């Protein structure tokens, strides 16, 4: 039995979980999220807890068991607390600034790059080199942060670029002079 899949998910006060066949809807103070559960997995609500069960020990059922439980737990955390991912812009002349709800980067290119937030995502700029991506969907927050990092990945010689907050960039020595 899956160690993670068999754990019950506690539903906190202020959160409603609605199960209709294979679809699960989670509604909380920050918003609403939905999930469609793959067919062999069953989800039920009992006494303020969400239980995820699997019918057999087939390989696909085992792999989906823990995944489904974690996805539902992440949605409950998302609608109560939300998720955030921090980014840092490192480099001389590299900066980020807010332009309404979108953000504008100067990353050493001949032009500035404007990034508009998708639905459910918001940006917070602190100073001119720190950015926080916030939202209720963990997957969407991570994807937006990864796409922003992709604009200029940190390079190994000087460490310039966009990196996650707390990310350690492995540095290379470069050429050695005579």
CSV table of C-alpha atoms in Angstrom, one decimal:
chain,number,residue,atom,x,y,z
A,1,UNK,CA,0.0,0.0,0.0
A,2,UNK,CA,1.2,3.5,-0.8
A,3,UNK,CA,2.5,5.2,2.3
A,4,UNK,CA,1.4,8.6,1.0
A,5,UNK,CA,-1.7,7.5,-0.7
A,6,UNK,CA,-3.3,5.9,2.3
A,7,UNK,CA,-2.9,9.0,4.5
A,8,UNK,CA,-6.2,10.9,5.0
A,9,UNK,CA,-6.4,14.6,4.0
A,10,UNK,CA,-7.9,16.8,6.7
A,11,UNK,CA,-10.2,19.4,5.4
A,12,UNK,CA,-9.8,22.7,7.4
A,13,UNK,CA,-12.6,25.0,8.4
A,14,UNK,CA,-13.6,27.3,5.6
A,15,UNK,CA,-12.8,24.8,2.8
A,16,UNK,CA,-15.4,22.8,1.0
A,17,UNK,CA,-14.6,19.7,-1.0
A,18,UNK,CA,-17.1,18.5,-3.6
A,19,UNK,CA,-16.7,15.1,-5.1
A,20,UNK,CA,-18.8,14.3,-8.2
A,21,UNK,CA,-17.8,11.0,-9.7
A,22,UNK,CA,-14.2,11.4,-10.9
A,23,UNK,CA,-14.1,15.2,-10.5
A,24,UNK,CA,-13.0,16.9,-7.3
A,25,UNK,CA,-13.7,20.6,-6.6
A,26,UNK,CA,-12.0,22.4,-3.7
A,27,UNK,CA,-13.3,25.8,-2.7
A,28,UNK,CA,-11.7,28.0,-0.1
A,29,UNK,CA,-11.1,31.6,1.0
A,30,UNK,CA,-8.5,32.3,-1.8
A,31,UNK,CA,-10.4,30.7,-4.7
A,32,UNK,CA,-11.5,27.5,-6.3
A,33,UNK,CA,-9.6,24.6,-7.9
A,34,UNK,CA,-10.7,21.5,-9.7
A,35,UNK,CA,-9.2,18.1,-10.5
A,36,UNK,CA,-10.3,15.1,-12.6
A,37,UNK,CA,-9.1,11.9,-11.0
A,38,UNK,CA,-7.9,9.1,-13.3
A,39,UNK,CA,-10.3,6.1,-13.5
A,40,UNK,CA,-8.9,3.3,-11.2
A,41,UNK,CA,-8.6,5.7,-8.3
A,42,UNK,CA,-11.6,6.4,-6.0
A,43,UNK,CA,-12.0,9.5,-3.8
A,44,UNK,CA,-14.5,9.9,-1.0
A,45,UNK,CA,-15.3,12.3,1.8
A,46,UNK,CA,-15.8,10.9,5.3
A,47,UNK,CA,-16.0,12.9,8.5
A,48,UNK,CA,-14.1,16.0,7.4
A,49,UNK,CA,-11.4,13.9,5.7
A,50,UNK,CA,-10.7,13.1,2.1
A,51,UNK,CA,-9.7,9.4,1.5
A,52,UNK,CA,-8.1,8.2,-1.7
A,53,UNK,CA,-8.3,4.5,-2.4
A,54,UNK,CA,-7.2,2.2,-5.2
A,55,UNK,CA,-9.0,-1.0,-6.3
A,56,UNK,CA,-6.0,-3.2,-7.0
A,57,UNK,CA,-2.2,-3.4,-6.9
A,58,UNK,CA,-1.7,-2.9,-10.6
A,59,UNK,CA,1.3,-0.8,-11.6
A,60,UNK,CA,-0.7,2.2,-12.9
A,61,UNK,CA,-3.0,2.1,-9.8
A,62,UNK,CA,-0.1,2.2,-7.5
A,63,UNK,CA,1.6,5.1,-9.3
A,64,UNK,CA,-1.6,7.2,-9.4
A,65,UNK,CA,-2.6,6.5,-5.8
A,66,UNK,CA,0.0,8.7,-4.0
A,67,UNK,CA,0.0,11.3,-6.9
A,68,UNK,CA,-3.8,11.8,-6.6
A,69,UNK,CA,-3.7,12.2,-2.8
A,70,UNK,CA,-0.8,14.7,-3.1
A,71,UNK,CA,-2.6,16.7,-5.9
A,72,UNK,CA,-5.7,17.0,-3.7
A,73,UNK,CA,-3.7,18.0,-0.6
A,74,UNK,CA,-1.8,20.7,-2.7
A,75,UNK,CA,-5.2,22.1,-3.8
A,76,UNK,CA,-6.4,22.3,-0.2
A,77,UNK,CA,-3.2,24.1,0.8
A,78,UNK,CA,-3.5,26.4,-2.2
A,79,UNK,CA,-7.0,27.6,-1.5
A,80,UNK,CA,-6.2,28.3,2.2
A,81,UNK,CA,-2.6,29.6,2.2
A,82,UNK,CA,-1.6,29.9,-1.5
A,83,UNK,CA,1.9,29.2,-3.0
A,84,UNK,CA,4.8,31.6,-3.8
A,85,UNK,CA,8.1,31.2,-5.5
A,86,UNK,CA,10.9,33.8,-5.2
A,87,UNK,CA,13.2,34.8,-8.0
A,88,UNK,CA,16.4,36.9,-7.9
A,89,UNK,CA,17.9,38.9,-10.8
A,90,UNK,CA,21.7,38.9,-10.5
A,91,UNK,CA,24.0,40.9,-12.8
A,92,UNK,CA,25.2,44.4,-13.5
A,93,UNK,CA,22.4,46.4,-15.2
A,94,UNK,CA,19.9,43.5,-14.8
A,95,UNK,CA,16.7,44.6,-13.1
A,96,UNK,CA,12.9,43.9,-12.9
A,97,UNK,CA,10.2,46.5,-12.4
A,98,UNK,CA,6.4,46.4,-12.1
A,99,UNK,CA,4.3,47.8,-15.0
A,100,UNK,CA,0.7,47.6,-13.7
A,101,UNK,CA,0.0,43.9,-13.2
A,102,UNK,CA,2.8,42.8,-15.5
A,103,UNK,CA,6.5,43.0,-15.0
A,104,UNK,CA,9.4,44.3,-17.2
A,105,UNK,CA,12.9,42.8,-17.3
A,106,UNK,CA,16.2,44.4,-18.4
A,107,UNK,CA,18.4,41.3,-18.8
A,108,UNK,CA,21.3,42.5,-21.0
A,109,UNK,CA,19.4,42.1,-24.3
A,110,UNK,CA,19.0,45.0,-26.7
A,111,UNK,CA,15.3,45.2,-25.7
A,112,UNK,CA,13.3,44.9,-22.5
A,113,UNK,CA,11.1,41.8,-21.9
A,114,UNK,CA,7.6,42.2,-20.6
A,115,UNK,CA,5.8,39.3,-18.9
A,116,UNK,CA,2.1,39.3,-18.3
A,117,UNK,CA,0.7,37.2,-15.5
A,118,UNK,CA,-1.7,34.3,-16.5
A,119,UNK,CA,-5.0,34.0,-14.8
A,120,UNK,CA,-4.7,33.3,-11.1
A,121,UNK,CA,-1.1,34.4,-10.9
A,122,UNK,CA,0.2,37.7,-9.4
A,123,UNK,CA,3.7,39.2,-9.3
A,124,UNK,CA,5.3,41.1,-6.4
A,125,UNK,CA,8.5,43.1,-7.0
A,126,UNK,CA,10.7,44.0,-4.1
A,127,UNK,CA,13.5,46.4,-4.9
A,128,UNK,CA,14.9,46.1,-8.5
A,129,UNK,CA,16.2,42.6,-8.3
A,130,UNK,CA,13.7,40.5,-6.4
A,131,UNK,CA,10.4,39.0,-7.6
A,132,UNK,CA,7.8,36.8,-6.1
A,133,UNK,CA,5.3,34.8,-8.1
A,134,UNK,CA,2.1,34.1,-6.1
A,135,UNK,CA,-1.0,32.0,-6.8
A,136,UNK,CA,-3.3,29.2,-5.5
A,137,UNK,CA,-2.2,26.5,-8.1
A,138,UNK,CA,1.2,25.0,-7.2
A,139,UNK,CA,1.8,23.7,-10.7
A,140,UNK,CA,1.0,27.1,-12.3
A,141,UNK,CA,3.2,29.0,-9.9
A,142,UNK,CA,6.1,26.7,-10.6
A,143,UNK,CA,5.6,26.8,-14.3
A,144,UNK,CA,5.5,30.6,-14.5
A,145,UNK,CA,8.6,30.9,-12.3
A,146,UNK,CA,10.4,28.4,-14.5
A,147,UNK,CA,9.4,30.3,-17.7
A,148,UNK,CA,10.7,33.6,-16.1
A,149,UNK,CA,14.0,31.9,-15.1
A,150,UNK,CA,14.3,30.6,-18.7
A,151,UNK,CA,14.5,34.2,-20.0
A,152,UNK,CA,18.1,34.3,-18.8
A,153,UNK,CA,19.4,31.3,-17.0
A,154,UNK,CA,22.2,31.8,-14.5
A,155,UNK,CA,25.5,31.3,-16.3
A,156,UNK,CA,28.4,29.4,-14.5
A,157,UNK,CA,31.2,32.0,-15.0
A,158,UNK,CA,29.9,35.2,-13.4
A,159,UNK,CA,26.5,33.8,-12.1
A,160,UNK,CA,24.5,36.5,-14.0
A,161,UNK,CA,20.9,35.7,-14.8
A,162,UNK,CA,17.5,35.0,-13.2
A,163,UNK,CA,17.6,32.4,-10.4
A,164,UNK,CA,15.3,31.0,-7.8
A,165,UNK,CA,15.7,32.5,-4.3
A,166,UNK,CA,18.3,30.5,-2.5
A,167,UNK,CA,19.4,28.7,-5.6
A,168,UNK,CA,23.2,27.9,-5.6
A,169,UNK,CA,24.8,28.3,-9.0
A,170,UNK,CA,27.9,26.1,-9.5
A,171,UNK,CA,30.7,28.4,-10.7
A,172,UNK,CA,33.5,27.5,-13.1
A,173,UNK,CA,37.0,28.9,-13.0
A,174,UNK,CA,37.2,30.2,-16.6
A,175,UNK,CA,40.4,30.7,-18.5
A,176,UNK,CA,43.6,30.8,-16.6
A,177,UNK,CA,46.2,33.4,-17.7
A,178,UNK,CA,49.9,32.8,-18.3
